[in-house]
Amino acid sequence: MNSHKIIITGPESSGKTTLCNALSKHFNLPFSKEYAREYLNALKRDYNPDDLLKIAKGQLQTENGLQLLDTDLITLKIWSQYKYGSCDNWILTQIEKQKIENRFYLLCSTDIPWQADKQRENPNDREELFKIYKQELDDLEHTYFIVDGENRVENSILKISSITSASITNSSN
């Protein structure tokens, strides 16, 4: 049985981690956390493009064996290109390799208020970044569902259940 990987993605402060926590509880699945937060919390300086490659490698390691992911390499590609104008070839190669996997994306909309924290730096361009995420998922031909509105969790659960009913069991019945 091929299992799906469910990836929560989207611009910063779009509710990714909140949604991931809710889905983890509902489906009784562990999830990979956003490695960038751990890495940047430990960094004693401003990050640079070389750090993004280290973050990408750490993020990929967190995916091992897990079905539910709080972000993936596409986020690092988009941010690298957006902030620095380029992306390391290693990241691009890994993203291409992932095209053969059963990856399903929940693309979080920017229809919730931006909330500041020390790792967020882009409150004004979230809609532009959302369009970049959508285009990237279209270009890679990944299946995705846009998460927006007031019933984000419920709608995501319904969508995941319809796509992956053979590979994810709802333990709460």
PDB file of C-alpha atoms in Angstrom:
ATOM      1  CA  MET A   1       0.000   0.000   0.000  1.00  0.00           C
ATOM      2  CA  ASN A   2       1.425   3.380  -0.991  1.00  0.00           C
ATOM      3  CA  SER A   3       1.023   5.914   1.741  1.00  0.00           C
ATOM      4  CA  HIS A   4       0.583   9.587   1.114  1.00  0.00           C
ATOM      5  CA  LYS A   5       2.662  12.326   2.600  1.00  0.00           C
ATOM      6  CA  ILE A   6       0.504  15.240   3.675  1.00  0.00           C
ATOM      7  CA  ILE A   7       2.435  18.506   3.555  1.00  0.00           C
ATOM      8  CA  ILE A   8       1.152  21.706   5.121  1.00  0.00           C
ATOM      9  CA  THR A   9       2.608  24.650   3.207  1.00  0.00           C
ATOM     10  CA  GLY A  10       2.131  28.335   2.515  1.00  0.00           C
ATOM     11  CA  PRO A  11       3.485  31.762   3.405  1.00  0.00           C
ATOM     12  CA  GLU A  12       4.570  32.596   6.926  1.00  0.00           C
ATOM     13  CA  SER A  13       1.855  33.129   9.518  1.00  0.00           C
ATOM     14  CA  SER A  14      -0.807  31.356   7.453  1.00  0.00           C
ATOM     15  CA  GLY A  15      -1.709  28.804  10.125  1.00  0.00           C
ATOM     16  CA  LYS A  16       0.489  25.900   9.015  1.00  0.00           C
ATOM     17  CA  THR A  17       1.652  24.694  12.420  1.00  0.00           C
ATOM     18  CA  THR A  18      -1.772  25.170  14.016  1.00  0.00           C
ATOM     19  CA  LEU A  19      -3.332  23.097  11.237  1.00  0.00           C
ATOM     20  CA  CYS A  20      -0.604  20.471  11.460  1.00  0.00           C
ATOM     21  CA  ASN A  21      -1.160  20.101  15.223  1.00  0.00           C
ATOM     22  CA  ALA A  22      -4.921  19.682  14.725  1.00  0.00           C
ATOM     23  CA  LEU A  23      -4.476  17.107  11.956  1.00  0.00           C
ATOM     24  CA  SER A  24      -1.900  15.222  14.011  1.00  0.00           C
ATOM     25  CA  LYS A  25      -4.386  14.922  16.876  1.00  0.00           C
ATOM     26  CA  HIS A  26      -7.306  13.992  14.626  1.00  0.00           C
ATOM     27  CA  PHE A  27      -5.478  11.296  12.657  1.00  0.00           C
ATOM     28  CA  ASN A  28      -3.284  10.252  15.608  1.00  0.00           C
ATOM     29  CA  LEU A  29      -0.132  10.777  13.536  1.00  0.00           C
ATOM     30  CA  PRO A  30       3.200  12.257  14.530  1.00  0.00           C
ATOM     31  CA  PHE A  31       4.426  15.058  12.285  1.00  0.00           C
ATOM     32  CA  SER A  32       7.730  16.542  11.240  1.00  0.00           C
ATOM     33  CA  LYS A  33       8.283  19.984  12.628  1.00  0.00           C
ATOM     34  CA  GLU A  34       9.647  22.909  10.671  1.00  0.00           C
ATOM     35  CA  TYR A  35      13.407  22.367  11.031  1.00  0.00           C
ATOM     36  CA  ALA A  36      14.147  26.017  10.179  1.00  0.00           C
ATOM     37  CA  ARG A  37      12.752  27.141  13.542  1.00  0.00           C
ATOM     38  CA  GLU A  38      15.075  24.828  15.479  1.00  0.00           C
ATOM     39  CA  TYR A  39      18.070  25.792  13.354  1.00  0.00           C
ATOM     40  CA  LEU A  40      17.447  29.545  13.481  1.00  0.00           C
ATOM     41  CA  ASN A  41      16.769  29.497  17.231  1.00  0.00           C
ATOM     42  CA  ALA A  42      20.260  28.052  17.744  1.00  0.00           C
ATOM     43  CA  LEU A  43      21.958  30.453  15.292  1.00  0.00           C
ATOM     44  CA  LYS A  44      23.829  33.338  16.938  1.00  0.00           C
ATOM     45  CA  ARG A  45      23.882  35.510  13.804  1.00  0.00           C
ATOM     46  CA  ASP A  46      21.684  36.467  10.863  1.00  0.00           C
ATOM     47  CA  TYR A  47      21.121  33.594   8.472  1.00  0.00           C
ATOM     48  CA  ASN A  48      22.453  33.565   4.903  1.00  0.00           C
ATOM     49  CA  PRO A  49      21.964  31.469   1.736  1.00  0.00           C
ATOM     50  CA  ASP A  50      24.387  28.786   2.976  1.00  0.00           C
ATOM     51  CA  ASP A  51      22.202  28.294   6.032  1.00  0.00           C
ATOM     52  CA  LEU A  52      19.205  27.569   3.809  1.00  0.00           C
ATOM     53  CA  LEU A  53      20.997  24.510   2.400  1.00  0.00           C
ATOM     54  CA  LYS A  54      21.731  23.263   5.942  1.00  0.00           C
ATOM     55  CA  ILE A  55      18.104  23.864   6.876  1.00  0.00           C
ATOM     56  CA  ALA A  56      16.951  21.968   3.766  1.00  0.00           C
ATOM     57  CA  LYS A  57      19.092  18.950   4.680  1.00  0.00           C
ATOM     58  CA  GLY A  58      17.778  19.012   8.239  1.00  0.00           C
ATOM     59  CA  GLN A  59      14.194  19.369   7.008  1.00  0.00           C
ATOM     60  CA  LEU A  60      14.565  16.386   4.690  1.00  0.00           C
ATOM     61  CA  GLN A  61      15.867  14.258   7.579  1.00  0.00           C
ATOM     62  CA  THR A  62      12.818  15.140   9.682  1.00  0.00           C
ATOM     63  CA  GLU A  63      10.559  13.636   6.996  1.00  0.00           C
ATOM     64  CA  ASN A  64      11.911  10.094   7.421  1.00  0.00           C
ATOM     65  CA  GLY A  65       9.013   7.704   7.812  1.00  0.00           C
ATOM     66  CA  LEU A  66       6.433  10.371   8.619  1.00  0.00           C
ATOM     67  CA  GLN A  67       3.218  11.011   6.702  1.00  0.00           C
ATOM     68  CA  LEU A  68       2.387  14.475   8.050  1.00  0.00           C
ATOM     69  CA  LEU A  69       4.828  17.323   7.440  1.00  0.00           C
ATOM     70  CA  ASP A  70       4.818  20.890   8.715  1.00  0.00           C
ATOM     71  CA  THR A  71       6.472  22.332   5.559  1.00  0.00           C
ATOM     72  CA  ASP A  72       8.975  20.830   3.124  1.00  0.00           C
ATOM     73  CA  LEU A  73      11.745  21.770   0.700  1.00  0.00           C
ATOM     74  CA  ILE A  74       9.416  23.741  -1.558  1.00  0.00           C
ATOM     75  CA  THR A  75       9.218  26.386   1.170  1.00  0.00           C
ATOM     76  CA  LEU A  76      13.004  26.646   1.212  1.00  0.00           C
ATOM     77  CA  LYS A  77      13.135  26.901  -2.570  1.00  0.00           C
ATOM     78  CA  ILE A  78      10.544  29.672  -2.655  1.00  0.00           C
ATOM     79  CA  TRP A  79      12.112  31.610   0.211  1.00  0.00           C
ATOM     80  CA  SER A  80      15.631  31.255  -1.202  1.00  0.00           C
ATOM     81  CA  GLN A  81      14.536  32.522  -4.600  1.00  0.00           C
ATOM     82  CA  TYR A  82      12.392  35.280  -3.108  1.00  0.00           C
ATOM     83  CA  LYS A  83      14.993  36.576  -0.658  1.00  0.00           C
ATOM     84  CA  TYR A  84      18.264  35.850  -2.491  1.00  0.00           C
ATOM     85  CA  GLY A  85      17.263  35.414  -6.140  1.00  0.00           C
ATOM     86  CA  SER A  86      18.546  31.842  -6.411  1.00  0.00           C
ATOM     87  CA  CYS A  87      18.274  28.392  -4.882  1.00  0.00           C
ATOM     88  CA  ASP A  88      20.939  25.763  -4.272  1.00  0.00           C
ATOM     89  CA  ASN A  89      20.882  22.951  -6.851  1.00  0.00           C
ATOM     90  CA  TRP A  90      20.793  20.304  -4.105  1.00  0.00           C
ATOM     91  CA  ILE A  91      17.392  21.605  -2.973  1.00  0.00           C
ATOM     92  CA  LEU A  92      16.093  21.692  -6.555  1.00  0.00           C
ATOM     93  CA  THR A  93      17.297  18.126  -7.171  1.00  0.00           C
ATOM     94  CA  GLN A  94      15.582  16.813  -4.025  1.00  0.00           C
ATOM     95  CA  ILE A  95      12.314  18.509  -4.986  1.00  0.00           C
ATOM     96  CA  GLU A  96      12.468  16.843  -8.410  1.00  0.00           C
ATOM     97  CA  LYS A  97      13.075  13.438  -6.766  1.00  0.00           C
ATOM     98  CA  GLN A  98       9.996  13.934  -4.589  1.00  0.00           C
ATOM     99  CA  LYS A  99       7.747  14.260  -7.634  1.00  0.00           C
ATOM    100  CA  ILE A 100       7.426  10.452  -7.767  1.00  0.00           C
ATOM    101  CA  GLU A 101       6.116  10.267  -4.186  1.00  0.00           C
ATOM    102  CA  ASN A 102       2.440  10.411  -3.228  1.00  0.00           C
ATOM    103  CA  ARG A 103       2.570  13.958  -1.882  1.00  0.00           C
ATOM    104  CA  PHE A 104      -0.598  15.865  -1.101  1.00  0.00           C
ATOM    105  CA  TYR A 105      -0.349  19.527  -0.162  1.00  0.00           C
ATOM    106  CA  LEU A 106      -2.576  21.682   1.974  1.00  0.00           C
ATOM    107  CA  LEU A 107      -1.777  25.219   0.825  1.00  0.00           C
ATOM    108  CA  CYS A 108      -2.692  27.648   3.595  1.00  0.00           C
ATOM    109  CA  SER A 109      -4.219  30.918   2.489  1.00  0.00           C
ATOM    110  CA  THR A 110      -3.278  34.286   3.924  1.00  0.00           C
ATOM    111  CA  ASP A 111      -6.835  35.070   5.015  1.00  0.00           C
ATOM    112  CA  ILE A 112      -5.866  35.051   8.694  1.00  0.00           C
ATOM    113  CA  PRO A 113      -4.027  37.917  10.412  1.00  0.00           C
ATOM    114  CA  TRP A 114      -0.247  37.962  10.343  1.00  0.00           C
ATOM    115  CA  GLN A 115       1.281  37.413  13.781  1.00  0.00           C
ATOM    116  CA  ALA A 116       4.756  38.640  14.576  1.00  0.00           C
ATOM    117  CA  ASP A 117       7.469  36.425  15.994  1.00  0.00           C
ATOM    118  CA  LYS A 118      11.248  36.742  15.879  1.00  0.00           C
ATOM    119  CA  GLN A 119      11.592  34.469  12.830  1.00  0.00           C
ATOM    120  CA  ARG A 120       8.942  36.106  10.679  1.00  0.00           C
ATOM    121  CA  GLU A 121      10.034  38.899   8.404  1.00  0.00           C
ATOM    122  CA  ASN A 122       7.452  39.338   5.688  1.00  0.00           C
ATOM    123  CA  PRO A 123       4.068  40.706   6.828  1.00  0.00           C
ATOM    124  CA  ASN A 124       3.323  42.661   3.648  1.00  0.00           C
ATOM    125  CA  ASP A 125       3.982  40.217   0.797  1.00  0.00           C
ATOM    126  CA  ARG A 126       2.028  37.175   1.964  1.00  0.00           C
ATOM    127  CA  GLU A 127      -0.493  37.295  -0.889  1.00  0.00           C
ATOM    128  CA  GLU A 128       2.307  37.542  -3.454  1.00  0.00           C
ATOM    129  CA  LEU A 129       4.052  34.601  -1.803  1.00  0.00           C
ATOM    130  CA  PHE A 130       0.796  32.615  -1.744  1.00  0.00           C
ATOM    131  CA  LYS A 131       0.583  33.016  -5.533  1.00  0.00           C
ATOM    132  CA  ILE A 132       4.190  31.816  -5.838  1.00  0.00           C
ATOM    133  CA  TYR A 133       3.398  28.725  -3.743  1.00  0.00           C
ATOM    134  CA  LYS A 134       0.336  27.967  -5.859  1.00  0.00           C
ATOM    135  CA  GLN A 135       2.309  28.363  -9.081  1.00  0.00           C
ATOM    136  CA  GLU A 136       5.085  26.126  -7.758  1.00  0.00           C
ATOM    137  CA  LEU A 137       2.632  23.356  -6.853  1.00  0.00           C
ATOM    138  CA  ASP A 138       1.007  23.715 -10.285  1.00  0.00           C
ATOM    139  CA  ASP A 139       4.395  23.586 -12.031  1.00  0.00           C
ATOM    140  CA  LEU A 140       5.416  20.480 -10.066  1.00  0.00           C
ATOM    141  CA  GLU A 141       1.989  18.938 -10.772  1.00  0.00           C
ATOM    142  CA  HIS A 142       1.400  18.087  -7.112  1.00  0.00           C
ATOM    143  CA  THR A 143      -2.122  17.532  -5.868  1.00  0.00           C
ATOM    144  CA  TYR A 144      -3.134  20.264  -3.448  1.00  0.00           C
ATOM    145  CA  PHE A 145      -6.075  21.816  -1.670  1.00  0.00           C
ATOM    146  CA  ILE A 146      -6.279  25.473  -0.687  1.00  0.00           C
ATOM    147  CA  VAL A 147      -7.055  25.860   3.010  1.00  0.00           C
ATOM    148  CA  ASP A 148      -8.986  29.026   3.780  1.00  0.00           C
ATOM    149  CA  GLY A 149     -12.027  30.296   5.611  1.00  0.00           C
ATOM    150  CA  GLU A 150     -13.324  29.553   9.059  1.00  0.00           C
ATOM    151  CA  ASN A 151     -13.496  25.749   8.833  1.00  0.00           C
ATOM    152  CA  ARG A 152      -9.868  25.115   7.944  1.00  0.00           C
ATOM    153  CA  VAL A 153      -9.382  22.037  10.094  1.00  0.00           C
ATOM    154  CA  GLU A 154     -12.697  20.373   9.237  1.00  0.00           C
ATOM    155  CA  ASN A 155     -12.285  21.014   5.500  1.00  0.00           C
ATOM    156  CA  SER A 156      -8.714  19.690   5.593  1.00  0.00           C
ATOM    157  CA  ILE A 157      -9.802  16.525   7.402  1.00  0.00           C
ATOM    158  CA  LEU A 158     -12.515  15.913   4.792  1.00  0.00           C
ATOM    159  CA  LYS A 159     -10.089  16.478   1.923  1.00  0.00           C
ATOM    160  CA  ILE A 160      -7.376  14.270   3.402  1.00  0.00           C
ATOM    161  CA  SER A 161      -9.916  11.540   4.134  1.00  0.00           C
ATOM    162  CA  SER A 162     -11.186  11.591   0.570  1.00  0.00           C
ATOM    163  CA  ILE A 163      -7.684  11.470  -0.933  1.00  0.00           C
ATOM    164  CA  THR A 164      -5.981   9.066   1.432  1.00  0.00           C
ATOM    165  CA  SER A 165      -8.693   6.863   2.903  1.00  0.00           C
ATOM    166  CA  ALA A 166      -6.678   3.759   2.083  1.00  0.00           C
ATOM    167  CA  SER A 167      -3.523   4.921   3.814  1.00  0.00           C
ATOM    168  CA  ILE A 168      -4.559   6.952   6.870  1.00  0.00           C
ATOM    169  CA  THR A 169      -6.832   5.562   9.536  1.00  0.00           C
ATOM    170  CA  ASN A 170      -8.781   7.866  11.797  1.00  0.00           C
ATOM    171  CA  SER A 171      -8.184   6.439  15.244  1.00  0.00           C
ATOM    172  CA  SER A 172     -10.905   8.530  16.862  1.00  0.00           C
ATOM    173  CA  ASN A 173     -13.703   6.973  14.749  1.00  0.00           C
TER     174      ASN A 173
END
